[in-house]
Amino acid sequence: MDVDHYNVLGLPSGQEGANLTQKEITKAYREKARDLHPDKRKDDPNAHENFIKLKSSYEILVDEKARKLFDDLLQVKREQKRRFAQQDSKRRKMMSDLEDRERASFAPDPAMKAKEEEERIARKLKEEIARIRAMQANKGASMGTGSGQEKVGREGNSGVGGHVGVDKERVLKVSWEKIGEGYTAEKLRELFSRFGEVEDIVVNSSKKKGSALVVMATKHAVDAATGSVSGNLDNPLLVVPLKPSVAEFPAAKKEEQSDRLSNLVGAGYQAFEDAVLNKLTKAAENQQK
């Protein structure tokens, strides 16, 4: 994790940054946002990407749990730098020999333990970023799920020859910002195959946002993948079920988070979702003929 979110907002990092109040962080963000807004930098081809990074850093720093994890990660890195800076070449050689002997005798490796701790905190931070985005996405998903629409496609007769469409509870909605490498259907299939068989993937792409519908073979695979797949840290995936559990995100909490994270779900995603589901339904009907 190479991004210092305090520096992105023009704030001091380290212990001084950890002591900043939310009011100070918000003030710095607004000043930076006015300066980096794409409307003021029409000649800068990176203006939109820089503005998105600024907003992402702000959202992490104003979320109490995500900020605590980020501060812990910075603390681990500072301790590592401080420890190595205090060791001269001779002492480093002695420490290296000692660590080799400890590893040979199955003793805990301090450097390895520090590395594992850094990776653990980094994973938790990625999960928190995905959680922040999923809170906003869940509100839109709940509005698009009607009580009488349990299946995607046309429902046939209950007798022999009846047709059952694609089960909404086996479909995941995935979206991401158009930053860096992005995600292809092959990359998404590789990520989600760890949780079960992937039946189909339909990817939609625009200038600012990428999105996809992923059809899993079982509902269990959907439950396992939800909240677990986050992709790259610099551009995490937003993963929510097409038909989410009502208890997954309480209504009061969704309303509280919706204003701050409204930019993370595109306004045109519902239209894309409807179009793709119609295609999946027609494909399923053709297979039954």
mmCIF file of C-alpha atoms in Angstrom:
data_model
loop_
_atom_site.group_PDB
_atom_site.id
_atom_site.type_symbol
_atom_site.label_atom_id
_atom_site.label_comp_id
_atom_site.label_asym_id
_atom_site.label_seq_id
_atom_site.Cartn_x
_atom_site.Cartn_y
_atom_site.Cartn_z
ATOM 1 C CA MET A 1 0.000 0.000 0.000
ATOM 2 C CA ASP A 2 2.007 2.942 -1.344
ATOM 3 C CA VAL A 3 -0.620 5.713 -1.117
ATOM 4 C CA ASP A 4 -0.415 8.055 1.899
ATOM 5 C CA HIS A 5 -3.982 9.387 2.099
ATOM 6 C CA TYR A 6 -2.901 12.238 4.400
ATOM 7 C CA ASN A 7 -0.388 13.480 1.828
ATOM 8 C CA VAL A 8 -3.001 13.260 -0.936
ATOM 9 C CA LEU A 9 -5.071 15.830 0.998
ATOM 10 C CA GLY A 10 -1.952 17.943 1.661
ATOM 11 C CA LEU A 11 -1.950 17.009 5.360
ATOM 12 C CA PRO A 12 0.967 15.886 7.572
ATOM 13 C CA SER A 13 1.282 12.146 8.006
ATOM 14 C CA GLY A 14 2.491 10.052 10.928
ATOM 15 C CA GLN A 15 1.451 10.786 14.499
ATOM 16 C CA GLU A 16 0.616 14.396 13.619
ATOM 17 C CA GLY A 17 -1.810 13.198 10.965
ATOM 18 C CA ALA A 18 -3.385 10.674 13.345
ATOM 19 C CA ASN A 19 -4.190 13.525 15.770
ATOM 20 C CA LEU A 20 -6.078 15.574 13.155
ATOM 21 C CA THR A 21 -9.817 16.060 13.687
ATOM 22 C CA GLN A 22 -12.466 15.259 11.093
ATOM 23 C CA LYS A 23 -13.155 18.987 10.804
ATOM 24 C CA GLU A 24 -9.529 19.657 9.855
ATOM 25 C CA ILE A 25 -9.558 16.802 7.342
ATOM 26 C CA THR A 26 -12.790 18.039 5.742
ATOM 27 C CA LYS A 27 -11.433 21.579 5.480
ATOM 28 C CA ALA A 28 -8.268 20.351 3.750
ATOM 29 C CA TYR A 29 -10.307 18.205 1.377
ATOM 30 C CA ARG A 30 -12.546 21.075 0.312
ATOM 31 C CA GLU A 31 -9.561 23.307 -0.392
ATOM 32 C CA LYS A 32 -7.877 20.582 -2.420
ATOM 33 C CA ALA A 33 -11.112 19.738 -4.253
ATOM 34 C CA ARG A 34 -11.539 23.334 -5.384
ATOM 35 C CA ASP A 35 -7.992 23.358 -6.711
ATOM 36 C CA LEU A 36 -8.082 19.922 -8.416
ATOM 37 C CA HIS A 37 -11.612 19.998 -9.792
ATOM 38 C CA PRO A 38 -11.577 18.905 -13.491
ATOM 39 C CA ASP A 39 -13.568 21.992 -14.487
ATOM 40 C CA LYS A 40 -10.590 24.135 -13.467
ATOM 41 C CA ARG A 41 -8.040 21.853 -15.155
ATOM 42 C CA LYS A 42 -9.512 21.224 -18.581
ATOM 43 C CA ASP A 43 -6.042 21.051 -20.142
ATOM 44 C CA ASP A 44 -4.827 18.400 -17.695
ATOM 45 C CA PRO A 45 -5.527 14.868 -19.027
ATOM 46 C CA ASN A 46 -5.049 13.458 -15.505
ATOM 47 C CA ALA A 47 -7.410 15.914 -13.806
ATOM 48 C CA HIS A 48 -10.313 13.459 -13.438
ATOM 49 C CA GLU A 49 -8.101 10.637 -12.141
ATOM 50 C CA ASN A 50 -6.430 12.943 -9.589
ATOM 51 C CA PHE A 51 -9.815 14.195 -8.393
ATOM 52 C CA ILE A 52 -11.072 10.608 -7.941
ATOM 53 C CA LYS A 53 -7.959 9.725 -5.907
ATOM 54 C CA LEU A 54 -8.500 12.793 -3.726
ATOM 55 C CA LYS A 55 -12.098 11.838 -3.036
ATOM 56 C CA SER A 56 -11.166 8.208 -2.303
ATOM 57 C CA SER A 57 -8.505 9.291 0.220
ATOM 58 C CA TYR A 58 -10.985 11.642 1.911
ATOM 59 C CA GLU A 59 -13.612 8.887 2.266
ATOM 60 C CA ILE A 60 -11.081 6.609 3.969
ATOM 61 C CA LEU A 61 -9.900 9.293 6.420
ATOM 62 C CA VAL A 62 -13.416 10.327 7.498
ATOM 63 C CA ASP A 63 -14.463 6.709 8.119
ATOM 64 C CA GLU A 64 -13.392 5.995 11.691
ATOM 65 C CA LYS A 65 -12.664 2.269 11.287
ATOM 66 C CA ALA A 66 -10.854 2.582 7.945
ATOM 67 C CA ARG A 67 -8.751 5.494 9.244
ATOM 68 C CA LYS A 68 -7.712 3.516 12.354
ATOM 69 C CA LEU A 69 -6.510 0.634 10.167
ATOM 70 C CA PHE A 70 -4.630 3.033 7.895
ATOM 71 C CA ASP A 71 -2.945 4.724 10.885
ATOM 72 C CA ASP A 72 -1.928 1.282 12.212
ATOM 73 C CA LEU A 73 -0.412 0.403 8.837
ATOM 74 C CA LEU A 74 1.608 3.647 8.778
ATOM 75 C CA GLN A 75 2.810 2.935 12.323
ATOM 76 C CA VAL A 76 4.096 -0.523 11.298
ATOM 77 C CA LYS A 77 5.968 0.993 8.348
ATOM 78 C CA ARG A 78 7.501 3.723 10.528
ATOM 79 C CA GLU A 79 8.700 1.132 13.046
ATOM 80 C CA GLN A 80 10.341 -0.892 10.292
ATOM 81 C CA LYS A 81 12.170 2.157 8.901
ATOM 82 C CA ARG A 82 13.272 3.227 12.357
ATOM 83 C CA ARG A 83 14.634 -0.214 13.190
ATOM 84 C CA PHE A 84 16.680 -0.516 10.005
ATOM 85 C CA ALA A 85 17.929 3.068 10.236
ATOM 86 C CA GLN A 86 19.446 2.359 13.664
ATOM 87 C CA GLN A 87 21.429 -0.623 12.478
ATOM 88 C CA ASP A 88 24.853 -0.117 10.917
ATOM 89 C CA SER A 89 26.283 -2.599 8.415
ATOM 90 C CA LYS A 90 28.062 -4.713 11.039
ATOM 91 C CA ARG A 91 25.019 -4.935 13.260
ATOM 92 C CA ARG A 92 22.834 -5.793 10.276
ATOM 93 C CA LYS A 93 25.196 -8.676 9.470
ATOM 94 C CA MET A 94 24.980 -9.897 13.057
ATOM 95 C CA MET A 95 21.200 -9.582 13.039
ATOM 96 C CA SER A 96 21.030 -11.441 9.725
ATOM 97 C CA ASP A 97 23.130 -14.309 11.093
ATOM 98 C CA LEU A 98 21.013 -14.440 14.224
ATOM 99 C CA GLU A 99 17.775 -14.494 12.238
ATOM 100 C CA ASP A 100 19.153 -17.293 10.032
ATOM 101 C CA ARG A 101 19.892 -19.377 13.119
ATOM 102 C CA GLU A 102 16.464 -18.648 14.540
ATOM 103 C CA ARG A 103 14.765 -19.690 11.309
ATOM 104 C CA ALA A 104 16.879 -22.835 11.204
ATOM 105 C CA SER A 105 15.653 -23.751 14.687
ATOM 106 C CA PHE A 106 12.028 -22.873 13.795
ATOM 107 C CA ALA A 107 12.107 -19.772 15.974
ATOM 108 C CA PRO A 108 9.773 -16.887 15.027
ATOM 109 C CA ASP A 109 11.291 -14.500 12.479
ATOM 110 C CA PRO A 110 10.759 -10.873 13.631
ATOM 111 C CA ALA A 111 11.009 -9.527 10.088
ATOM 112 C CA MET A 112 8.508 -12.122 8.842
ATOM 113 C CA LYS A 113 6.130 -11.364 11.691
ATOM 114 C CA ALA A 114 6.310 -7.646 10.888
ATOM 115 C CA LYS A 115 5.649 -8.412 7.208
ATOM 116 C CA GLU A 116 2.657 -10.611 8.077
ATOM 117 C CA GLU A 117 1.270 -7.889 10.338
ATOM 118 C CA GLU A 118 1.630 -5.335 7.537
ATOM 119 C CA GLU A 119 -0.174 -7.660 5.095
ATOM 120 C CA ARG A 120 -2.934 -8.369 7.620
ATOM 121 C CA ILE A 121 -3.618 -4.683 8.185
ATOM 122 C CA ALA A 122 -3.489 -4.040 4.431
ATOM 123 C CA ARG A 123 -6.117 -6.765 3.860
ATOM 124 C CA LYS A 124 -8.340 -5.271 6.546
ATOM 125 C CA LEU A 125 -8.008 -1.848 4.941
ATOM 126 C CA LYS A 126 -9.044 -3.273 1.552
ATOM 127 C CA GLU A 127 -12.079 -4.883 3.204
ATOM 128 C CA GLU A 128 -13.044 -1.566 4.794
ATOM 129 C CA ILE A 129 -12.803 0.209 1.428
ATOM 130 C CA ALA A 130 -15.075 -2.460 -0.089
ATOM 131 C CA ARG A 131 -17.476 -2.113 2.875
ATOM 132 C CA ILE A 132 -17.734 1.649 2.405
ATOM 133 C CA ARG A 133 -18.603 1.252 -1.260
ATOM 134 C CA ALA A 134 -20.974 -1.668 -0.663
ATOM 135 C CA MET A 135 -23.073 0.379 1.779
ATOM 136 C CA GLN A 136 -24.026 2.794 -0.982
ATOM 137 C CA ALA A 137 -24.522 0.085 -3.589
ATOM 138 C CA ASN A 138 -26.878 -1.873 -1.345
ATOM 139 C CA LYS A 139 -29.394 0.967 -1.292
ATOM 140 C CA GLY A 140 -29.653 0.976 -5.073
ATOM 141 C CA ALA A 141 -29.838 -2.829 -5.171
ATOM 142 C CA SER A 142 -32.716 -2.931 -2.679
ATOM 143 C CA MET A 143 -34.726 -0.399 -4.716
ATOM 144 C CA GLY A 144 -34.297 -2.528 -7.849
ATOM 145 C CA THR A 145 -35.523 -5.762 -6.238
ATOM 146 C CA GLY A 146 -39.333 -6.083 -6.260
ATOM 147 C CA SER A 147 -41.223 -8.475 -3.997
ATOM 148 C CA GLY A 148 -42.769 -10.313 -6.940
ATOM 149 C CA GLN A 149 -39.566 -10.639 -8.985
ATOM 150 C CA GLU A 150 -37.803 -13.676 -7.576
ATOM 151 C CA LYS A 151 -36.476 -14.852 -10.971
ATOM 152 C CA VAL A 152 -34.840 -13.155 -13.912
ATOM 153 C CA GLY A 153 -36.752 -13.965 -17.087
ATOM 154 C CA ARG A 154 -40.159 -15.486 -17.825
ATOM 155 C CA GLU A 155 -41.770 -17.912 -15.406
ATOM 156 C CA GLY A 156 -43.317 -20.962 -17.082
ATOM 157 C CA ASN A 157 -46.106 -23.262 -15.912
ATOM 158 C CA SER A 158 -45.525 -25.280 -12.800
ATOM 159 C CA GLY A 159 -46.080 -28.525 -14.693
ATOM 160 C CA VAL A 160 -43.914 -30.419 -17.161
ATOM 161 C CA GLY A 161 -42.354 -28.156 -19.837
ATOM 162 C CA GLY A 162 -42.393 -25.110 -17.553
ATOM 163 C CA HIS A 163 -39.425 -22.719 -17.736
ATOM 164 C CA VAL A 164 -37.502 -21.206 -14.859
ATOM 165 C CA GLY A 165 -35.347 -18.117 -15.574
ATOM 166 C CA VAL A 166 -32.026 -17.080 -14.042
ATOM 167 C CA ASP A 167 -32.219 -16.951 -10.237
ATOM 168 C CA LYS A 168 -31.540 -13.396 -9.027
ATOM 169 C CA GLU A 169 -30.046 -14.792 -5.830
ATOM 170 C CA ARG A 170 -27.255 -16.335 -7.944
ATOM 171 C CA VAL A 171 -26.305 -13.025 -9.603
ATOM 172 C CA LEU A 172 -23.671 -10.571 -8.317
ATOM 173 C CA LYS A 173 -23.422 -6.893 -9.287
ATOM 174 C CA VAL A 174 -19.828 -5.699 -9.627
ATOM 175 C CA SER A 175 -18.579 -2.166 -10.344
ATOM 176 C CA TRP A 176 -15.272 -0.299 -10.250
ATOM 177 C CA GLU A 177 -13.749 3.079 -11.094
ATOM 178 C CA LYS A 178 -11.979 3.420 -14.477
ATOM 179 C CA ILE A 179 -8.551 3.883 -12.892
ATOM 180 C CA GLY A 180 -5.410 2.065 -14.015
ATOM 181 C CA GLU A 181 -5.628 -1.416 -15.508
ATOM 182 C CA GLY A 182 -9.321 -2.086 -14.800
ATOM 183 C CA TYR A 183 -10.985 -5.502 -15.004
ATOM 184 C CA THR A 184 -11.772 -7.804 -17.949
ATOM 185 C CA ALA A 185 -14.225 -10.705 -18.046
ATOM 186 C CA GLU A 186 -11.281 -13.111 -17.793
ATOM 187 C CA LYS A 187 -9.894 -11.318 -14.719
ATOM 188 C CA LEU A 188 -13.328 -11.296 -13.038
ATOM 189 C CA ARG A 189 -13.811 -14.999 -13.777
ATOM 190 C CA GLU A 190 -10.421 -15.729 -12.218
ATOM 191 C CA LEU A 191 -11.327 -13.770 -9.052
ATOM 192 C CA PHE A 192 -14.802 -15.238 -8.559
ATOM 193 C CA SER A 193 -13.943 -18.848 -9.508
ATOM 194 C CA ARG A 194 -12.297 -19.170 -6.103
ATOM 195 C CA PHE A 195 -15.772 -19.189 -4.565
ATOM 196 C CA GLY A 196 -17.505 -21.578 -6.970
ATOM 197 C CA GLU A 197 -18.415 -22.164 -10.593
ATOM 198 C CA VAL A 198 -19.031 -19.015 -12.664
ATOM 199 C CA GLU A 199 -21.779 -19.564 -15.265
ATOM 200 C CA ASP A 200 -21.670 -16.243 -17.085
ATOM 201 C CA ILE A 201 -20.134 -12.752 -16.964
ATOM 202 C CA VAL A 202 -21.405 -9.685 -18.837
ATOM 203 C CA VAL A 203 -19.163 -6.592 -18.697
ATOM 204 C CA ASN A 204 -20.266 -3.029 -19.415
ATOM 205 C CA SER A 205 -17.745 -0.205 -19.710
ATOM 206 C CA SER A 206 -18.033 3.573 -19.837
ATOM 207 C CA LYS A 207 -15.475 6.401 -19.691
ATOM 208 C CA LYS A 208 -15.656 6.799 -15.917
ATOM 209 C CA LYS A 209 -16.933 3.470 -14.524
ATOM 210 C CA GLY A 210 -16.816 -0.237 -15.283
ATOM 211 C CA SER A 211 -19.526 -2.674 -14.234
ATOM 212 C CA ALA A 212 -20.539 -6.292 -14.715
ATOM 213 C CA LEU A 213 -23.082 -8.946 -13.793
ATOM 214 C CA VAL A 214 -21.594 -12.256 -12.605
ATOM 215 C CA VAL A 215 -23.859 -15.332 -12.595
ATOM 216 C CA MET A 216 -22.694 -17.952 -10.076
ATOM 217 C CA ALA A 217 -23.758 -21.596 -10.118
ATOM 218 C CA THR A 218 -25.019 -21.604 -6.501
ATOM 219 C CA LYS A 219 -26.358 -19.173 -3.901
ATOM 220 C CA HIS A 220 -23.649 -20.399 -1.525
ATOM 221 C CA ALA A 221 -20.992 -19.107 -3.954
ATOM 222 C CA VAL A 222 -22.729 -15.692 -3.999
ATOM 223 C CA ASP A 223 -22.659 -15.542 -0.186
ATOM 224 C CA ALA A 224 -18.973 -16.529 -0.126
ATOM 225 C CA ALA A 225 -17.980 -13.966 -2.760
ATOM 226 C CA THR A 226 -19.943 -11.040 -1.305
ATOM 227 C CA GLY A 227 -17.613 -8.818 0.704
ATOM 228 C CA SER A 228 -14.601 -11.088 0.073
ATOM 229 C CA VAL A 229 -13.502 -10.132 -3.452
ATOM 230 C CA SER A 230 -11.962 -6.673 -3.449
ATOM 231 C CA GLY A 231 -9.549 -6.750 -6.411
ATOM 232 C CA ASN A 232 -6.630 -4.328 -6.517
ATOM 233 C CA LEU A 233 -6.110 -1.987 -3.566
ATOM 234 C CA ASP A 234 -5.729 1.045 -5.846
ATOM 235 C CA ASN A 235 -9.032 0.232 -7.553
ATOM 236 C CA PRO A 236 -11.124 -2.093 -5.355
ATOM 237 C CA LEU A 237 -14.234 -3.827 -6.619
ATOM 238 C CA LEU A 238 -17.703 -3.087 -5.355
ATOM 239 C CA VAL A 239 -19.402 -6.505 -4.999
ATOM 240 C CA VAL A 240 -23.045 -6.853 -3.939
ATOM 241 C CA PRO A 241 -25.707 -9.487 -4.592
ATOM 242 C CA LEU A 242 -28.404 -8.606 -7.109
ATOM 243 C CA LYS A 243 -30.966 -9.713 -4.507
ATOM 244 C CA PRO A 244 -29.294 -8.849 -1.167
ATOM 245 C CA SER A 245 -30.346 -10.003 2.265
ATOM 246 C CA VAL A 246 -32.536 -7.411 4.015
ATOM 247 C CA ALA A 247 -30.523 -7.772 7.222
ATOM 248 C CA GLU A 248 -27.175 -7.339 5.531
ATOM 249 C CA PHE A 249 -27.146 -3.549 5.836
ATOM 250 C CA PRO A 250 -29.679 -1.955 8.214
ATOM 251 C CA ALA A 251 -31.849 0.764 6.688
ATOM 252 C CA ALA A 252 -30.750 3.387 9.182
ATOM 253 C CA LYS A 253 -27.103 2.762 8.400
ATOM 254 C CA LYS A 254 -27.717 2.892 4.644
ATOM 255 C CA GLU A 255 -29.349 6.305 4.917
ATOM 256 C CA GLU A 256 -26.471 7.592 7.057
ATOM 257 C CA GLN A 257 -23.827 6.533 4.499
ATOM 258 C CA SER A 258 -25.692 7.324 1.266
ATOM 259 C CA ASP A 259 -24.860 11.051 0.966
ATOM 260 C CA ARG A 260 -21.133 10.631 1.535
ATOM 261 C CA LEU A 261 -20.702 7.726 -0.918
ATOM 262 C CA SER A 262 -23.273 8.580 -3.595
ATOM 263 C CA ASN A 263 -20.582 8.974 -6.270
ATOM 264 C CA LEU A 264 -19.551 5.282 -6.110
ATOM 265 C CA VAL A 265 -22.532 3.858 -8.026
ATOM 266 C CA GLY A 266 -23.293 5.179 -11.524
ATOM 267 C CA ALA A 267 -26.744 6.588 -12.223
ATOM 268 C CA GLY A 268 -26.992 4.470 -15.377
ATOM 269 C CA TYR A 269 -26.246 1.151 -13.710
ATOM 270 C CA GLN A 270 -29.926 0.154 -13.328
ATOM 271 C CA ALA A 271 -30.526 0.542 -17.079
ATOM 272 C CA PHE A 272 -27.465 -1.595 -17.805
ATOM 273 C CA GLU A 273 -28.622 -4.206 -15.307
ATOM 274 C CA ASP A 274 -32.090 -4.461 -16.882
ATOM 275 C CA ALA A 275 -30.642 -4.802 -20.389
ATOM 276 C CA VAL A 276 -28.222 -7.548 -19.373
ATOM 277 C CA LEU A 277 -30.854 -9.481 -17.458
ATOM 278 C CA ASN A 278 -33.118 -9.417 -20.520
ATOM 279 C CA LYS A 279 -30.274 -10.886 -22.597
ATOM 280 C CA LEU A 280 -29.642 -13.609 -20.016
ATOM 281 C CA THR A 281 -33.344 -14.451 -19.986
ATOM 282 C CA LYS A 282 -33.538 -14.748 -23.789
ATOM 283 C CA ALA A 283 -30.433 -16.948 -23.805
ATOM 284 C CA ALA A 284 -31.977 -19.216 -21.170
ATOM 285 C CA GLU A 285 -35.230 -19.442 -23.172
ATOM 286 C CA ASN A 286 -33.318 -20.343 -26.356
ATOM 287 C CA GLN A 287 -31.578 -23.184 -24.561
ATOM 288 C CA GLN A 288 -34.954 -24.610 -23.519
ATOM 289 C CA LYS A 289 -36.261 -24.710 -27.109
#
